[in-house]
Amino acid sequence: YRWAVEGHIVALIGSVGLNDLTPKLLDRWLEDLARPGEREGSRLGVTSIRLVRKVLSMALSDAVESGLLQHNPVTATVAPLPVASTEQKAWTLDEARLFLAAHREHRLHALFHLALATGMRRGELLGLRWCDIDLDAGRIVLVQQLALVGGRPVIKPLASPVADREFEISPVTLAVLAAHRKSQSAEFGVVGLDHDEEDLVFTNEVGAAIDPNNLARTLIRLSAEAGVPRATPSLLRHTAITRGDNLSQADDAMQQHLDFDE
């Protein structure tokens, strides 16, 4: 409720008097919520807009009961229809390159690269161990995943056969992973760790497993900073899958941005 009120209701109509809140004005306000803009939190999805509208309607219903309004103007507005499909549109190669280039120095840059290059699932990425990666042969064999059990991250074996989760990775991705391993060792040294007991490729700042919810929040923030459509772990996977089996196309694009940075 605070997110809806402070971020969207007050931001757009906080200076409008109660008696000036007409259905026509509120319809324009709902349209503004879906329109891209410079303000923080702009371009909300349908579900978020419906939630913000509901919060405002609840507040104005209280105003009616308190005698401050004669009627609730929100009831005369048109609520956006729920999205028929939850499938997200994949990034273009240019959007993927822009995101990677914008966050080249981020500590989880290798995770983002690996997700876009392979289509690995969130749990597979967070449960990946160094012993599952053959840097010499350029091959990954997935045997476990990180899942939320009772709200806590837990390592679990993969449900599918190992043969279904074995694939080759390109020299570009191998170089990114090798660089990540070097920076991870340096990071562990800062916090006084010799190594991660779980042997995880991707950890938080203190060497522990990454909470999947924290990763999701990080992706949302970083995609906004890069100026690309909102990122989620499933969108990264969807982006990789929609390129088909020709991963070289993705890696060629990533190599171009690596060369550009250098």
PDB file of C-alpha atoms in Angstrom, residues 49-221:
ATOM      1  CA  ILE A  49      -1.981  -0.622 -12.247  1.00  0.00           C
ATOM      2  CA  ARG A  50      -4.997  -2.580 -11.048  1.00  0.00           C
ATOM      3  CA  LEU A  51      -3.439  -2.784  -7.589  1.00  0.00           C
ATOM      4  CA  VAL A  52      -2.751   0.969  -7.441  1.00  0.00           C
ATOM      5  CA  ARG A  53      -6.314   1.671  -8.593  1.00  0.00           C
ATOM      6  CA  LYS A  54      -7.686  -0.646  -5.910  1.00  0.00           C
ATOM      7  CA  VAL A  55      -5.687   1.074  -3.162  1.00  0.00           C
ATOM      8  CA  LEU A  56      -6.973   4.479  -4.259  1.00  0.00           C
ATOM      9  CA  SER A  57     -10.533   3.163  -4.427  1.00  0.00           C
ATOM     10  CA  MET A  58     -10.264   1.815  -0.883  1.00  0.00           C
ATOM     11  CA  ALA A  59      -9.016   5.178   0.364  1.00  0.00           C
ATOM     12  CA  LEU A  60     -11.788   7.108  -1.365  1.00  0.00           C
ATOM     13  CA  SER A  61     -14.416   4.677  -0.091  1.00  0.00           C
ATOM     14  CA  ASP A  62     -13.226   5.577   3.420  1.00  0.00           C
ATOM     15  CA  ALA A  63     -13.591   9.246   2.479  1.00  0.00           C
ATOM     16  CA  VAL A  64     -17.198   8.618   1.402  1.00  0.00           C
ATOM     17  CA  GLU A  65     -17.976   6.843   4.679  1.00  0.00           C
ATOM     18  CA  SER A  66     -16.416   9.760   6.568  1.00  0.00           C
ATOM     19  CA  GLY A  67     -18.609  12.270   4.747  1.00  0.00           C
ATOM     20  CA  LEU A  68     -15.710  13.892   2.881  1.00  0.00           C
ATOM     21  CA  LEU A  69     -16.999  12.770  -0.528  1.00  0.00           C
ATOM     22  CA  GLN A  70     -20.461  12.099  -1.918  1.00  0.00           C
ATOM     23  CA  HIS A  71     -19.321   9.210  -4.086  1.00  0.00           C
ATOM     24  CA  ASN A  72     -16.178   7.289  -5.037  1.00  0.00           C
ATOM     25  CA  PRO A  73     -15.040   8.478  -8.515  1.00  0.00           C
ATOM     26  CA  VAL A  74     -12.816   5.426  -9.027  1.00  0.00           C
ATOM     27  CA  THR A  75     -15.887   3.224  -9.499  1.00  0.00           C
ATOM     28  CA  ALA A  76     -16.654   5.106 -12.720  1.00  0.00           C
ATOM     29  CA  THR A  77     -13.190   4.592 -14.187  1.00  0.00           C
ATOM     30  CA  VAL A  78     -12.163   1.782 -16.516  1.00  0.00           C
ATOM     31  CA  ALA A  79      -9.791  -0.751 -14.965  1.00  0.00           C
ATOM     32  CA  PRO A  80      -7.221  -2.211 -17.377  1.00  0.00           C
ATOM     33  CA  LEU A  81      -8.001  -5.782 -18.326  1.00  0.00           C
ATOM     34  CA  PRO A  82      -5.797  -8.539 -16.879  1.00  0.00           C
ATOM     35  CA  VAL A  83      -3.078  -9.758 -19.196  1.00  0.00           C
ATOM     36  CA  ALA A  84      -4.274 -12.873 -21.002  1.00  0.00           C
ATOM     37  CA  SER A  85      -0.804 -14.387 -21.042  1.00  0.00           C
ATOM     38  CA  THR A  86       2.053 -14.078 -18.558  1.00  0.00           C
ATOM     39  CA  GLU A  87       4.674 -14.842 -21.217  1.00  0.00           C
ATOM     40  CA  GLN A  88       7.298 -12.136 -21.398  1.00  0.00           C
ATOM     41  CA  LYS A  89       8.724 -10.813 -24.610  1.00  0.00           C
ATOM     42  CA  ALA A  90      12.372 -11.726 -25.016  1.00  0.00           C
ATOM     43  CA  TRP A  91      15.078  -9.107 -25.253  1.00  0.00           C
ATOM     44  CA  THR A  92      16.592  -8.367 -28.626  1.00  0.00           C
ATOM     45  CA  LEU A  93      20.289  -9.025 -29.058  1.00  0.00           C
ATOM     46  CA  ASP A  94      20.895  -5.290 -28.859  1.00  0.00           C
ATOM     47  CA  GLU A  95      19.025  -5.090 -25.541  1.00  0.00           C
ATOM     48  CA  ALA A  96      21.005  -8.023 -24.171  1.00  0.00           C
ATOM     49  CA  ARG A  97      24.267  -6.402 -25.263  1.00  0.00           C
ATOM     50  CA  LEU A  98      23.217  -3.084 -23.725  1.00  0.00           C
ATOM     51  CA  PHE A  99      22.389  -4.723 -20.403  1.00  0.00           C
ATOM     52  CA  LEU A 100      25.686  -6.636 -20.297  1.00  0.00           C
ATOM     53  CA  ALA A 101      27.724  -3.607 -21.311  1.00  0.00           C
ATOM     54  CA  ALA A 102      26.017  -1.410 -18.701  1.00  0.00           C
ATOM     55  CA  HIS A 103      26.873  -3.856 -15.927  1.00  0.00           C
ATOM     56  CA  ARG A 104      30.230  -5.170 -17.094  1.00  0.00           C
ATOM     57  CA  GLU A 105      31.740  -4.405 -13.668  1.00  0.00           C
ATOM     58  CA  HIS A 106      28.892  -5.879 -11.622  1.00  0.00           C
ATOM     59  CA  ARG A 107      29.927  -8.787  -9.408  1.00  0.00           C
ATOM     60  CA  LEU A 108      27.259 -11.004 -11.010  1.00  0.00           C
ATOM     61  CA  HIS A 109      28.066 -10.053 -14.590  1.00  0.00           C
ATOM     62  CA  ALA A 110      29.103 -13.651 -15.326  1.00  0.00           C
ATOM     63  CA  LEU A 111      25.730 -14.928 -14.092  1.00  0.00           C
ATOM     64  CA  PHE A 112      23.873 -12.591 -16.443  1.00  0.00           C
ATOM     65  CA  HIS A 113      26.142 -13.600 -19.343  1.00  0.00           C
ATOM     66  CA  LEU A 114      25.752 -17.315 -18.623  1.00  0.00           C
ATOM     67  CA  ALA A 115      21.975 -17.020 -18.371  1.00  0.00           C
ATOM     68  CA  LEU A 116      21.746 -15.258 -21.733  1.00  0.00           C
ATOM     69  CA  ALA A 117      24.201 -17.602 -23.433  1.00  0.00           C
ATOM     70  CA  THR A 118      22.754 -20.907 -22.176  1.00  0.00           C
ATOM     71  CA  GLY A 119      19.170 -20.398 -21.012  1.00  0.00           C
ATOM     72  CA  MET A 120      19.888 -21.929 -17.626  1.00  0.00           C
ATOM     73  CA  ARG A 121      17.105 -21.645 -15.070  1.00  0.00           C
ATOM     74  CA  ARG A 122      17.419 -19.447 -11.990  1.00  0.00           C
ATOM     75  CA  GLY A 123      17.823 -22.398  -9.622  1.00  0.00           C
ATOM     76  CA  GLU A 124      20.415 -23.998 -11.885  1.00  0.00           C
ATOM     77  CA  LEU A 125      22.473 -20.810 -12.016  1.00  0.00           C
ATOM     78  CA  LEU A 126      22.382 -20.294  -8.258  1.00  0.00           C
ATOM     79  CA  GLY A 127      23.134 -23.959  -7.545  1.00  0.00           C
ATOM     80  CA  LEU A 128      25.962 -24.235 -10.096  1.00  0.00           C
ATOM     81  CA  ARG A 129      29.312 -25.390  -8.659  1.00  0.00           C
ATOM     82  CA  TRP A 130      32.792 -24.950 -10.041  1.00  0.00           C
ATOM     83  CA  CYS A 131      33.204 -28.724 -10.087  1.00  0.00           C
ATOM     84  CA  ASP A 132      30.259 -28.883 -12.518  1.00  0.00           C
ATOM     85  CA  ILE A 133      32.198 -26.804 -15.050  1.00  0.00           C
ATOM     86  CA  ASP A 134      35.010 -28.231 -17.157  1.00  0.00           C
ATOM     87  CA  LEU A 135      36.827 -25.074 -18.235  1.00  0.00           C
ATOM     88  CA  ASP A 136      39.250 -27.045 -20.393  1.00  0.00           C
ATOM     89  CA  ALA A 137      36.578 -28.970 -22.297  1.00  0.00           C
ATOM     90  CA  GLY A 138      34.080 -26.111 -22.325  1.00  0.00           C
ATOM     91  CA  ARG A 139      31.277 -28.149 -20.821  1.00  0.00           C
ATOM     92  CA  ILE A 140      28.796 -27.810 -17.966  1.00  0.00           C
ATOM     93  CA  VAL A 141      27.034 -30.746 -16.334  1.00  0.00           C
ATOM     94  CA  LEU A 142      24.200 -29.655 -14.052  1.00  0.00           C
ATOM     95  CA  VAL A 143      23.400 -31.937 -11.127  1.00  0.00           C
ATOM     96  CA  GLN A 144      21.772 -29.635  -8.575  1.00  0.00           C
ATOM     97  CA  GLN A 145      19.730 -26.503  -8.149  1.00  0.00           C
ATOM     98  CA  LEU A 146      18.995 -23.930  -5.479  1.00  0.00           C
ATOM     99  CA  ALA A 147      15.349 -23.686  -4.471  1.00  0.00           C
ATOM    100  CA  LEU A 148      13.330 -21.850  -1.841  1.00  0.00           C
ATOM    101  CA  VAL A 149      11.974 -24.211   0.813  1.00  0.00           C
ATOM    102  CA  GLY A 150      10.021 -22.568   3.576  1.00  0.00           C
ATOM    103  CA  GLY A 151      11.347 -19.220   2.386  1.00  0.00           C
ATOM    104  CA  ARG A 152      14.982 -20.289   2.726  1.00  0.00           C
ATOM    105  CA  PRO A 153      17.488 -21.189  -0.030  1.00  0.00           C
ATOM    106  CA  VAL A 154      18.152 -24.948  -0.117  1.00  0.00           C
ATOM    107  CA  ILE A 155      20.339 -27.013  -2.458  1.00  0.00           C
ATOM    108  CA  LYS A 156      18.391 -29.845  -4.108  1.00  0.00           C
ATOM    109  CA  PRO A 157      19.167 -32.387  -6.843  1.00  0.00           C
ATOM    110  CA  LEU A 158      17.735 -31.756 -10.283  1.00  0.00           C
ATOM    111  CA  ALA A 159      14.458 -33.455 -11.040  1.00  0.00           C
ATOM    112  CA  SER A 160      15.384 -34.177 -14.666  1.00  0.00           C
ATOM    113  CA  PRO A 161      18.078 -36.685 -15.728  1.00  0.00           C
ATOM    114  CA  VAL A 162      21.630 -35.350 -15.811  1.00  0.00           C
ATOM    115  CA  ALA A 163      21.864 -36.071 -19.529  1.00  0.00           C
ATOM    116  CA  ASP A 164      19.191 -33.452 -20.158  1.00  0.00           C
ATOM    117  CA  ARG A 165      21.230 -30.743 -18.442  1.00  0.00           C
ATOM    118  CA  GLU A 166      24.626 -31.162 -20.070  1.00  0.00           C
ATOM    119  CA  PHE A 167      25.805 -28.737 -22.716  1.00  0.00           C
ATOM    120  CA  GLU A 168      28.817 -27.062 -24.243  1.00  0.00           C
ATOM    121  CA  ILE A 169      29.751 -23.433 -23.671  1.00  0.00           C
ATOM    122  CA  SER A 170      31.669 -21.161 -25.995  1.00  0.00           C
ATOM    123  CA  PRO A 171      35.186 -19.759 -25.513  1.00  0.00           C
ATOM    124  CA  VAL A 172      33.646 -16.329 -24.855  1.00  0.00           C
ATOM    125  CA  THR A 173      31.559 -17.653 -21.972  1.00  0.00           C
ATOM    126  CA  LEU A 174      34.526 -19.628 -20.656  1.00  0.00           C
ATOM    127  CA  ALA A 175      36.603 -16.446 -20.552  1.00  0.00           C
ATOM    128  CA  VAL A 176      33.850 -14.641 -18.649  1.00  0.00           C
ATOM    129  CA  LEU A 177      33.648 -17.490 -16.122  1.00  0.00           C
ATOM    130  CA  ALA A 178      37.422 -17.589 -15.692  1.00  0.00           C
ATOM    131  CA  ALA A 179      37.467 -13.852 -14.974  1.00  0.00           C
ATOM    132  CA  HIS A 180      34.627 -14.298 -12.507  1.00  0.00           C
ATOM    133  CA  ARG A 181      36.511 -17.037 -10.662  1.00  0.00           C
ATOM    134  CA  LYS A 182      39.498 -14.748 -10.261  1.00  0.00           C
ATOM    135  CA  SER A 183      37.404 -11.876  -8.933  1.00  0.00           C
ATOM    136  CA  GLN A 184      35.504 -14.240  -6.638  1.00  0.00           C
ATOM    137  CA  SER A 185      38.753 -15.449  -5.071  1.00  0.00           C
ATOM    138  CA  ALA A 186      39.792 -11.846  -4.473  1.00  0.00           C
ATOM    139  CA  GLU A 187      36.383 -11.090  -2.930  1.00  0.00           C
ATOM    140  CA  PHE A 188      36.632 -14.093  -0.618  1.00  0.00           C
ATOM    141  CA  GLY A 189      40.034 -12.877   0.517  1.00  0.00           C
ATOM    142  CA  VAL A 190      38.566  -9.530   1.545  1.00  0.00           C
ATOM    143  CA  VAL A 191      35.997 -11.181   3.834  1.00  0.00           C
ATOM    144  CA  GLY A 192      38.496 -13.734   5.159  1.00  0.00           C
ATOM    145  CA  LEU A 193      37.286 -16.824   3.280  1.00  0.00           C
ATOM    146  CA  ASP A 194      39.652 -19.328   1.715  1.00  0.00           C
ATOM    147  CA  HIS A 195      36.862 -20.749  -0.432  1.00  0.00           C
ATOM    148  CA  ASP A 196      33.148 -21.417  -0.506  1.00  0.00           C
ATOM    149  CA  GLU A 197      32.364 -24.762   1.153  1.00  0.00           C
ATOM    150  CA  GLU A 198      29.491 -25.332  -1.250  1.00  0.00           C
ATOM    151  CA  ASP A 199      31.840 -24.615  -4.189  1.00  0.00           C
ATOM    152  CA  LEU A 200      29.165 -22.343  -5.660  1.00  0.00           C
ATOM    153  CA  VAL A 201      30.012 -20.309  -8.741  1.00  0.00           C
ATOM    154  CA  PHE A 202      27.730 -17.455  -7.691  1.00  0.00           C
ATOM    155  CA  THR A 203      27.470 -16.319  -4.080  1.00  0.00           C
ATOM    156  CA  ASN A 204      26.559 -13.186  -2.183  1.00  0.00           C
ATOM    157  CA  GLU A 205      29.160 -10.767  -0.808  1.00  0.00           C
ATOM    158  CA  VAL A 206      29.917 -12.970   2.217  1.00  0.00           C
ATOM    159  CA  GLY A 207      30.262 -16.234   0.300  1.00  0.00           C
ATOM    160  CA  ALA A 208      26.800 -17.659   0.985  1.00  0.00           C
ATOM    161  CA  ALA A 209      24.170 -18.843  -1.466  1.00  0.00           C
ATOM    162  CA  ILE A 210      22.222 -16.064  -3.179  1.00  0.00           C
ATOM    163  CA  ASP A 211      18.581 -15.730  -2.194  1.00  0.00           C
ATOM    164  CA  PRO A 212      16.529 -16.140  -5.423  1.00  0.00           C
ATOM    165  CA  ASN A 213      14.279 -13.233  -4.421  1.00  0.00           C
ATOM    166  CA  ASN A 214      17.313 -10.975  -4.034  1.00  0.00           C
ATOM    167  CA  LEU A 215      18.467 -11.930  -7.530  1.00  0.00           C
ATOM    168  CA  ALA A 216      15.052 -11.043  -8.938  1.00  0.00           C
ATOM    169  CA  ARG A 217      15.121  -7.636  -7.225  1.00  0.00           C
ATOM    170  CA  THR A 218      18.656  -7.010  -8.484  1.00  0.00           C
ATOM    171  CA  LEU A 219      17.658  -7.765 -12.073  1.00  0.00           C
ATOM    172  CA  ILE A 220      14.708  -5.385 -11.903  1.00  0.00           C
ATOM    173  CA  ARG A 221      16.920  -2.572 -10.620  1.00  0.00           C
TER     174      ARG A 221
END
